[in-house]
CSV table of C-alpha atoms in Angstrom, one decimal:
chain,number,residue,atom,x,y,z
A,1,UNK,CA,102.5,115.7,105.6
A,2,UNK,CA,104.0,114.3,102.3
A,3,UNK,CA,101.7,112.3,100.2
A,4,UNK,CA,102.2,108.5,100.1
A,5,UNK,CA,103.9,107.2,97.0
A,6,UNK,CA,101.4,105.8,94.6
A,7,UNK,CA,102.3,102.7,92.6
A,8,UNK,CA,100.7,102.0,89.1
A,9,UNK,CA,101.0,98.4,88.0
A,10,UNK,CA,99.0,95.2,87.7
A,11,UNK,CA,98.1,93.1,90.7
A,12,UNK,CA,101.0,90.8,90.0
A,13,UNK,CA,104.6,90.9,91.2
A,14,UNK,CA,106.4,91.7,87.9
A,15,UNK,CA,108.9,94.5,87.9
A,16,UNK,CA,107.0,96.4,90.6
A,17,UNK,CA,107.6,93.8,93.3
A,18,UNK,CA,111.1,94.9,94.1
A,19,UNK,CA,109.8,98.5,94.5
A,20,UNK,CA,107.2,97.3,96.9
A,21,UNK,CA,109.9,95.4,98.8
A,22,UNK,CA,112.2,98.4,99.0
A,23,UNK,CA,109.5,100.8,100.2
A,24,UNK,CA,108.2,98.3,102.8
A,25,UNK,CA,111.7,97.7,104.1
A,26,UNK,CA,112.2,101.4,104.4
A,27,UNK,CA,109.0,101.6,106.5
A,28,UNK,CA,107.2,103.7,103.9
A,29,UNK,CA,103.5,103.4,103.5
A,30,UNK,CA,102.4,103.4,99.8
A,31,UNK,CA,99.2,103.2,97.8
A,32,UNK,CA,98.5,101.1,94.7
A,33,UNK,CA,96.4,101.9,91.7
A,34,UNK,CA,96.0,98.7,89.8
A,35,UNK,CA,96.0,98.3,86.1
A,36,UNK,CA,93.1,95.8,85.7
A,37,UNK,CA,92.5,96.0,82.0
A,38,UNK,CA,94.1,97.3,78.8
A,39,UNK,CA,92.1,100.5,78.9
A,40,UNK,CA,93.7,101.4,82.3
A,41,UNK,CA,97.1,101.2,80.7
A,42,UNK,CA,96.0,103.2,77.6
A,43,UNK,CA,94.7,105.9,79.9
A,44,UNK,CA,98.1,106.3,81.6
A,45,UNK,CA,99.7,106.4,78.2
A,46,UNK,CA,97.3,108.9,76.7
A,47,UNK,CA,97.4,111.3,79.6
A,48,UNK,CA,101.2,111.6,79.4
A,49,UNK,CA,101.9,109.8,82.7
A,50,UNK,CA,104.3,107.3,81.2
A,51,UNK,CA,107.6,108.8,79.9
A,52,UNK,CA,108.3,105.7,77.7
A,53,UNK,CA,104.8,104.4,77.5
A,54,UNK,CA,105.7,101.7,80.1
A,55,UNK,CA,105.0,100.7,83.6
A,56,UNK,CA,106.0,100.4,86.5
A,57,UNK,CA,105.2,104.0,87.3
A,58,UNK,CA,105.5,105.5,90.8
A,59,UNK,CA,104.2,108.9,91.8
A,60,UNK,CA,106.6,110.2,94.4
A,61,UNK,CA,107.8,113.6,95.5
A,62,UNK,CA,105.8,115.3,92.7
A,63,UNK,CA,107.3,113.1,90.0
A,64,UNK,CA,105.8,110.4,87.9
A,65,UNK,CA,108.8,108.1,87.9
A,66,UNK,CA,109.3,105.3,85.4
A,67,UNK,CA,112.1,102.7,84.6
A,68,UNK,CA,112.4,100.2,87.4
A,69,UNK,CA,116.1,100.8,88.1
A,70,UNK,CA,115.7,104.6,88.3
A,71,UNK,CA,112.8,104.2,90.7
A,72,UNK,CA,114.7,101.8,92.9
A,73,UNK,CA,117.8,104.0,93.0
A,74,UNK,CA,115.8,107.0,94.0
A,75,UNK,CA,114.0,105.1,96.8
A,76,UNK,CA,117.3,103.6,98.0
A,77,UNK,CA,119.0,107.0,98.1
A,78,UNK,CA,116.1,108.8,99.7
A,79,UNK,CA,115.7,106.3,102.5
A,80,UNK,CA,119.5,105.8,103.2
A,81,UNK,CA,119.7,102.3,101.8
A,82,UNK,CA,122.4,103.1,99.2
A,83,UNK,CA,125.7,103.1,101.1
A,84,UNK,CA,127.7,106.0,102.6
A,85,UNK,CA,130.0,106.7,99.6
A,86,UNK,CA,130.5,106.0,95.9
A,87,UNK,CA,132.4,102.8,96.5
A,88,UNK,CA,129.7,101.3,98.7
A,89,UNK,CA,127.2,102.3,96.2
A,90,UNK,CA,129.2,100.5,93.5
A,91,UNK,CA,129.1,97.3,95.5
A,92,UNK,CA,125.4,97.6,96.2
A,93,UNK,CA,124.8,98.2,92.5
A,94,UNK,CA,126.9,95.1,91.5
A,95,UNK,CA,125.1,92.9,94.1
A,96,UNK,CA,121.7,94.2,93.0
A,97,UNK,CA,122.4,93.6,89.3
A,98,UNK,CA,123.2,90.0,90.1
A,99,UNK,CA,120.0,89.4,92.0
A,100,UNK,CA,118.1,91.3,89.2
A,101,UNK,CA,119.5,88.9,86.6
A,102,UNK,CA,118.4,85.9,88.7
A,103,UNK,CA,114.9,87.2,89.4
A,104,UNK,CA,114.4,88.2,85.8
A,105,UNK,CA,114.8,84.6,84.8
A,106,UNK,CA,112.3,83.5,87.4
A,107,UNK,CA,109.8,86.3,86.4
A,108,UNK,CA,109.7,85.0,82.8
A,109,UNK,CA,108.7,81.4,83.9
A,110,UNK,CA,104.9,81.8,84.1
A,111,UNK,CA,104.7,82.9,80.4
A,112,UNK,CA,106.7,80.0,79.1
A,113,UNK,CA,105.5,76.7,77.6
A,114,UNK,CA,105.6,73.7,79.9
A,115,UNK,CA,108.7,72.1,78.3
A,116,UNK,CA,110.6,75.3,78.1
A,117,UNK,CA,109.7,76.2,81.7
A,118,UNK,CA,110.9,72.8,83.0
A,119,UNK,CA,114.3,73.3,81.3
A,120,UNK,CA,114.6,76.9,82.6
A,121,UNK,CA,113.8,75.9,86.2
A,122,UNK,CA,116.7,73.5,86.0
A,123,UNK,CA,118.9,76.3,84.6
A,124,UNK,CA,117.8,78.8,87.2
A,125,UNK,CA,118.5,76.3,90.0
A,126,UNK,CA,122.0,75.6,88.5
A,127,UNK,CA,122.8,79.3,88.0
A,128,UNK,CA,121.5,80.3,91.5
A,129,UNK,CA,123.7,77.7,93.2
A,130,UNK,CA,126.9,78.0,91.1
A,131,UNK,CA,126.9,81.6,89.8
A,132,UNK,CA,124.9,83.8,92.2
A,133,UNK,CA,124.5,82.5,95.7
A,134,UNK,CA,128.3,81.6,96.1
A,135,UNK,CA,129.1,85.3,95.6
A,136,UNK,CA,126.9,86.4,98.4
A,137,UNK,CA,128.0,83.5,100.7
A,138,UNK,CA,131.6,84.5,100.1
A,139,UNK,CA,130.9,88.2,100.8
A,140,UNK,CA,129.4,87.4,104.1
A,141,UNK,CA,132.2,85.0,105.0
A,142,UNK,CA,135.0,87.3,104.0
A,143,UNK,CA,133.9,90.3,106.1
A,144,UNK,CA,132.0,88.4,108.8
A,145,UNK,CA,129.3,91.0,109.1
A,146,UNK,CA,125.6,90.7,109.1
A,147,UNK,CA,125.0,92.8,106.0
A,148,UNK,CA,126.4,92.7,102.5
A,149,UNK,CA,127.8,96.2,102.4
A,150,UNK,CA,129.1,98.6,105.0
A,151,UNK,CA,127.7,96.5,107.9
A,152,UNK,CA,124.4,98.3,107.5
A,153,UNK,CA,121.1,97.4,106.0
A,154,UNK,CA,121.0,98.3,102.3
A,155,UNK,CA,119.1,97.8,99.1
A,156,UNK,CA,121.5,94.9,98.3
A,157,UNK,CA,120.3,93.0,101.4
A,158,UNK,CA,116.6,93.6,100.7
A,159,UNK,CA,117.0,92.5,97.0
A,160,UNK,CA,118.9,89.4,98.0
A,161,UNK,CA,116.2,88.3,100.5
A,162,UNK,CA,113.6,88.8,97.8
A,163,UNK,CA,115.7,86.7,95.3
A,164,UNK,CA,116.2,83.9,97.9
A,165,UNK,CA,112.5,83.6,98.7
A,166,UNK,CA,111.7,83.6,94.9
A,167,UNK,CA,114.2,80.8,94.3
A,168,UNK,CA,112.9,78.8,97.3
A,169,UNK,CA,109.5,78.8,95.6
A,170,UNK,CA,111.1,76.8,92.9
A,171,UNK,CA,113.3,74.6,95.1
A,172,UNK,CA,112.7,74.7,98.8
A,173,UNK,CA,116.1,73.5,99.8
A,174,UNK,CA,118.1,75.7,97.4
A,175,UNK,CA,120.1,77.2,100.3
A,176,UNK,CA,121.2,73.8,101.7
A,177,UNK,CA,124.9,74.3,100.7
A,178,UNK,CA,124.9,78.0,101.9
A,179,UNK,CA,124.9,78.2,105.7
A,180,UNK,CA,125.7,81.9,105.9
A,181,UNK,CA,122.8,82.7,103.5
A,182,UNK,CA,120.5,80.6,105.6
A,183,UNK,CA,121.5,82.7,108.6
A,184,UNK,CA,121.2,85.9,106.5
A,185,UNK,CA,117.7,84.9,105.5
A,186,UNK,CA,116.7,84.4,109.1
A,187,UNK,CA,118.1,87.8,110.2
A,188,UNK,CA,116.7,89.8,107.3
A,189,UNK,CA,113.2,88.2,107.7
A,190,UNK,CA,113.2,89.5,111.3
A,191,UNK,CA,114.0,93.1,110.5
A,192,UNK,CA,110.7,94.6,111.8
A,193,UNK,CA,109.6,96.3,108.6
A,194,UNK,CA,110.5,93.3,106.5
A,195,UNK,CA,108.8,90.9,109.0
A,196,UNK,CA,105.7,93.0,108.7
A,197,UNK,CA,105.8,92.8,104.8
A,198,UNK,CA,106.2,89.0,105.0
A,199,UNK,CA,103.0,88.6,107.0
A,200,UNK,CA,99.7,87.6,105.3
A,201,UNK,CA,97.6,90.6,104.4
A,202,UNK,CA,100.5,92.8,103.4
A,203,UNK,CA,101.0,94.4,100.0
A,204,UNK,CA,103.4,91.7,99.0
A,205,UNK,CA,102.1,89.8,96.0
A,206,UNK,CA,101.8,86.0,95.5
A,207,UNK,CA,103.1,84.2,92.4
A,208,UNK,CA,100.9,84.5,89.4
A,209,UNK,CA,98.0,82.1,88.9
A,210,UNK,CA,96.6,81.0,85.5
A,211,UNK,CA,93.9,83.7,85.6
A,212,UNK,CA,96.4,86.4,86.4
A,213,UNK,CA,98.7,85.2,83.6
A,214,UNK,CA,95.9,85.4,81.1
A,215,UNK,CA,94.9,88.9,82.3
A,216,UNK,CA,98.5,90.2,82.1
A,217,UNK,CA,98.8,88.8,78.5
A,218,UNK,CA,95.6,90.7,77.6
A,219,UNK,CA,96.7,94.0,79.2
A,220,UNK,CA,100.1,94.0,77.5
A,221,UNK,CA,99.0,92.3,74.3
A,222,UNK,CA,101.5,89.4,74.2
């Protein structure tokens, strides 16, 4: 039996959370080795585990994979969540890059000063509702199917659900003008593997609290 993937990161969401989502949605059990202090990170760096001295790092199929996008592409391809041909893969990539941009803005919020944070929450809400969500709403409307690409669950759907839930943490009614995305959220949340991941006690991580923010700053020296 193949070994379970092992994820090396802090206890927070950060760049590892989308990897946790994708593995969970694929029905893959994984282990986590948490970086709790600066010395844990230094140990990984010193023993040659981190190609570019950075995490996330995932041990999978005999590799120590780094770079978030490379890891996600590998998992999506391995577990048949990356389309049936090059054109479908291109659409999945475009949709994923959009949600990555949106989630990147949200990910930065806990580390910002209060006044900057307030402005950026307003900006994120505006961008989500005028730049990003209309694209996915239109895609679902145009082809009338349950999934974004190829009428089959893909990385793009999983990433979009993650982004929707993150933006709802900032503004609970953010999907009010997007009925098809509301329905999409309901469908995706009931995919058995995803439903399990959304239950309390899963490996999904909560938003960072003040103590966690301070610890992350200490580990990564910023």
